[in-house]
Coordinates of C-alpha atoms in Angstrom, one line a residue:
M152 CA 4.9 -7.7 -6.2
M153 CA 3.7 -10.2 -3.6
D154 CA 2.4 -13.7 -6.1
L155 CA -0.1 -15.9 -5.2
T156 CA -0.7 -17.2 -8.4
G157 CA -2.6 -20.3 -8.4
K158 CA -4.5 -20.1 -5.5
V159 CA -8.5 -20.2 -5.2
V160 CA -10.0 -17.9 -2.5
A161 CA -13.5 -17.7 -1.2
I162 CA -14.7 -14.7 -0.1
T163 CA -18.0 -13.6 1.5
G164 CA -19.4 -10.0 1.8
A165 CA -17.4 -9.1 -1.8
S166 CA -20.4 -7.1 -4.1
E167 CA -19.4 -4.1 -2.5
G168 CA -17.0 -2.3 0.2
I169 CA -14.4 -3.9 1.6
G170 CA -15.1 -7.0 0.0
R171 CA -15.0 -6.3 -3.4
T172 CA -12.1 -4.5 -3.1
I173 CA -10.3 -7.7 -1.5
A174 CA -11.8 -9.7 -4.7
I175 CA -10.0 -7.3 -7.2
T176 CA -6.9 -7.0 -5.0
L177 CA -6.3 -10.6 -5.4
A178 CA -7.2 -11.2 -8.4
A179 CA -4.8 -8.7 -9.8
H180 CA -2.4 -10.4 -7.7
G181 CA -3.2 -13.7 -9.7
A182 CA -5.7 -15.7 -7.3
K183 CA -8.3 -17.1 -8.7
V184 CA -11.7 -15.8 -7.0
V185 CA -15.3 -17.2 -5.8
I186 CA -17.3 -14.3 -4.5
G187 CA -20.4 -14.9 -2.7
A188 CA -23.2 -11.9 -1.9
R189 CA -27.1 -11.2 -1.7
N190 CA -26.8 -9.1 -4.5
I191 CA -25.8 -11.4 -7.9
E192 CA -25.9 -8.2 -10.0
K193 CA -23.0 -6.7 -8.4
L194 CA -21.4 -9.5 -8.0
E195 CA -21.3 -10.4 -11.5
N196 CA -20.4 -6.7 -11.9
V197 CA -17.2 -7.3 -10.4
V198 CA -16.2 -10.7 -12.0
R199 CA -16.5 -8.8 -15.0
E200 CA -14.3 -6.3 -13.8
I201 CA -12.1 -8.9 -12.9
N202 CA -12.3 -11.1 -15.8
N203 CA -11.9 -7.9 -18.4
K204 CA -7.9 -7.8 -16.6
G205 CA -7.4 -10.9 -17.5
G206 CA -8.1 -12.6 -13.6
K207 CA -10.4 -15.2 -12.7
A208 CA -13.2 -14.7 -10.8
L209 CA -17.0 -17.2 -10.5
A210 CA -19.8 -15.3 -9.0
V211 CA -22.1 -17.1 -6.2
K212 CA -25.8 -15.9 -4.6
L213 CA -24.5 -16.6 -0.9
D214 CA -26.3 -15.8 2.1
V215 CA -24.3 -16.6 4.5
S216 CA -26.7 -17.0 7.8
N217 CA -27.9 -20.4 6.0
R218 CA -25.7 -23.1 6.3
A219 CA -26.6 -25.1 3.4
G220 CA -26.2 -22.1 0.7
V221 CA -22.2 -21.5 2.8
N222 CA -21.5 -25.6 1.8
R223 CA -22.5 -24.9 -1.3
F224 CA -20.4 -21.5 -2.4
I225 CA -17.7 -23.8 -1.2
D226 CA -18.4 -26.9 -3.2
L227 CA -18.8 -24.4 -6.5
A228 CA -15.6 -23.6 -5.9
I229 CA -14.0 -26.6 -5.7
E230 CA -15.8 -27.7 -8.5
E231 CA -14.9 -24.6 -10.6
F232 CA -11.6 -24.2 -9.1
G233 CA -10.1 -27.7 -8.4
R234 CA -9.4 -26.9 -4.8
L235 CA -9.3 -23.7 -2.2
D236 CA -6.4 -22.9 -1.0
V237 CA -8.4 -19.3 1.6
M238 CA -11.5 -18.9 2.7
I239 CA -12.1 -15.4 3.8
N240 CA -15.2 -14.3 5.8
N241 CA -15.9 -11.3 5.1
A242 CA -19.4 -10.8 5.1
G243 CA -20.9 -8.4 7.8
I244 CA -23.5 -6.4 9.2
V245 CA -23.7 -3.4 11.8
H246 CA -27.1 -2.3 13.3
L247 CA -25.6 0.7 16.0
S248 CA -28.4 1.8 18.8
N249 CA -27.8 1.8 22.4
I250 CA -29.0 -2.1 24.7
D251 CA -31.8 -0.6 25.8
A252 CA -33.3 0.5 22.7
L253 CA -34.3 -3.1 22.8
D254 CA -32.9 -3.9 18.5
V255 CA -34.1 -7.7 19.7
E256 CA -34.4 -8.0 15.9
G257 CA -30.6 -6.3 15.0
W258 CA -29.2 -8.2 17.5
D259 CA -31.0 -11.8 16.3
Q260 CA -29.6 -10.5 12.8
M261 CA -26.4 -9.3 13.6
I262 CA -25.4 -12.9 15.6
D263 CA -26.9 -15.0 12.6
I264 CA -24.4 -12.6 10.1
N265 CA -21.3 -11.6 11.7
V266 CA -21.5 -15.1 14.3
K267 CA -22.9 -18.2 13.3
G268 CA -22.5 -16.6 9.3
V269 CA -18.5 -17.1 10.0
L270 CA -19.1 -20.3 11.6
Y271 CA -20.5 -21.2 8.9
G272 CA -17.5 -20.6 6.3
M273 CA -15.2 -22.3 9.2
A274 CA -17.5 -25.3 8.9
A275 CA -17.8 -25.8 4.9
A276 CA -14.1 -24.9 4.6
I277 CA -12.3 -27.1 7.5
P278 CA -13.1 -30.5 5.8
V279 CA -11.5 -29.6 2.5
F280 CA -8.6 -27.9 4.0
K281 CA -7.9 -31.1 6.1
R282 CA -7.7 -33.1 3.0
Q283 CA -5.7 -31.0 1.4
R284 CA -3.5 -31.0 4.5
S285 CA -3.6 -26.8 4.1
G286 CA -5.9 -24.0 4.3
H287 CA -6.0 -20.6 5.2
I288 CA -8.8 -18.7 7.3
V289 CA -8.8 -15.3 7.2
N290 CA -12.0 -13.2 9.3
I291 CA -11.9 -9.6 8.6
I292 CA -13.2 -8.3 12.3
S293 CA -13.5 -4.5 13.2
T294 CA -11.7 -2.8 15.8
A295 CA -15.0 -3.0 17.5
G296 CA -14.5 -4.8 20.3
L297 CA -11.3 -3.3 21.1
K298 CA -12.5 0.0 22.2
I299 CA -16.1 -0.3 23.3
V300 CA -18.3 2.8 23.0
P301 CA -21.6 3.6 23.1
T302 CA -24.0 2.0 20.0
Q303 CA -21.9 -0.6 19.5
G304 CA -22.3 -3.3 22.2
V305 CA -23.9 -6.3 20.7
Y306 CA -22.1 -5.6 17.6
A307 CA -19.4 -5.8 19.2
G308 CA -19.8 -8.6 21.2
T309 CA -20.2 -10.5 17.8
K310 CA -16.8 -9.3 16.7
N311 CA -15.1 -10.1 20.1
A312 CA -16.8 -13.8 19.9
V313 CA -14.8 -14.5 16.4
R314 CA -11.7 -13.3 18.0
T315 CA -12.0 -15.8 20.6
I316 CA -13.8 -18.8 18.4
A317 CA -10.5 -17.7 16.1
E318 CA -8.0 -17.9 19.0
A319 CA -9.6 -21.2 19.9
F320 CA -8.8 -22.7 16.9
R321 CA -5.1 -21.6 16.4
Q322 CA -4.5 -23.5 19.4
E323 CA -6.5 -26.7 18.6
S324 CA -5.0 -26.1 15.5
D325 CA -1.4 -28.6 13.8
G326 CA -0.2 -25.9 12.0
S327 CA -1.9 -27.3 8.1
I328 CA -4.8 -24.4 8.7
R329 CA -3.3 -21.0 9.4
I330 CA -6.5 -18.7 11.1
T331 CA -5.7 -14.5 10.3
G332 CA -8.1 -11.9 12.1
I333 CA -8.3 -8.4 10.4
S334 CA -9.5 -5.8 12.2
P335 CA -10.4 -2.7 10.1
G336 CA -11.4 0.5 12.0
Y337 CA -12.6 3.5 10.1
V338 CA -12.8 2.8 6.4
K339 CA -14.5 5.2 3.4
T340 CA -17.0 2.7 3.0
D341 CA -21.4 3.0 3.9
F342 CA -21.0 0.2 6.0
A343 CA -21.5 1.8 8.8
V344 CA -23.6 4.2 8.1
K345 CA -26.7 1.9 6.9
G346 CA -26.7 0.6 10.2
I347 CA -27.8 3.7 12.1
S348 CA -31.7 4.3 12.0
T349 CA -32.0 8.5 12.6
D350 CA -30.2 10.6 9.6
E351 CA -28.9 12.8 12.3
Q352 CA -26.7 9.7 13.1
K353 CA -26.0 8.9 10.1
A354 CA -25.1 12.4 8.8
T355 CA -22.6 12.6 11.9
A356 CA -21.2 8.4 10.9
G357 CA -20.9 9.9 7.1
K358 CA -19.1 12.8 8.7
A359 CA -16.7 10.7 10.6
V360 CA -15.4 8.3 7.9
E361 CA -15.6 10.7 5.2
A362 CA -12.8 12.8 7.7
L363 CA -11.3 10.0 8.9
G364 CA -11.8 6.4 6.8
I365 CA -8.9 5.0 5.1
S366 CA -8.7 3.1 2.0
P367 CA -10.6 -0.3 1.7
D368 CA -7.0 -1.1 -0.4
A369 CA -5.5 -1.1 2.9
I370 CA -7.2 -3.8 3.9
A371 CA -6.7 -5.8 0.8
N372 CA -3.5 -5.3 1.2
A373 CA -3.2 -6.7 4.7
V374 CA -5.0 -10.0 3.0
V375 CA -2.7 -10.6 0.9
Y376 CA 0.2 -9.7 2.9
A377 CA -1.0 -12.5 5.6
I378 CA -2.2 -15.3 2.7
A379 CA 1.9 -15.0 1.0
Q380 CA 3.3 -15.9 3.9
P381 CA 5.2 -18.9 3.8
K382 CA 3.3 -22.3 5.1
D383 CA 4.8 -22.0 8.2
V384 CA 4.3 -18.7 8.8
E385 CA 1.1 -17.7 10.6
V386 CA -0.1 -14.1 11.0
G387 CA -2.4 -14.2 14.1
D388 CA -3.7 -10.6 13.5
I389 CA -3.6 -7.4 12.1
V390 CA -5.6 -3.9 13.2
L391 CA -5.5 -0.9 10.8
R392 CA -7.0 1.6 11.7
P393 CA -7.0 5.3 10.3
A394 CA -3.8 7.0 12.3
K395 CA -6.2 9.9 14.0
Q396 CA -8.8 7.2 14.9
N397 CA -8.8 6.6 18.9

């Protein structure tokens, strides 16, 4: 078992799905976790589950599209636990539709959360990591963008933007701040289904996730692996998809 005792980890989008599983898994490995999302009730349920198992967690109501809120999220993590070792940008949103459907509102939401939310997370964490001369950014991305398919154009675009930003940061870094991208394929959560507007498409997507989806535990275990490496080892990109996914 990889030991993360002493590490302080901030995780966005941690009230359910992949983010929730990451938080619980990291806490089980000894990390102290600060979790953020819009739904404070669900976050507090996660904190109770972690604390009941002997872990340490703090819940913070968070909208990653609000820069001041992200800064406060990181400030509270440091106030509570004294430092920050890992920033996990997991919060994301998806709206699936053909581009000519002109879901401009959905585009704006994806850009605000999937791109600007990640940038705000990085902007809040990097000054802390520079002061400490160590830190690790983990971006939960997607296999969207690795394979372009209809209805995912703008969503995939936001994910590829994060890939580009992360690679630029990796090259600019002196090595004291590591950065990792983790790209899940189909995962057994309701994330993708939430982003579909028609009942027929939701039913189709739900069947695909049920038939193909891997456990969110696989994503959480990949996060553990990446952040448990020695400081001079950077895990750049991990792709986790069902073996049957095209």
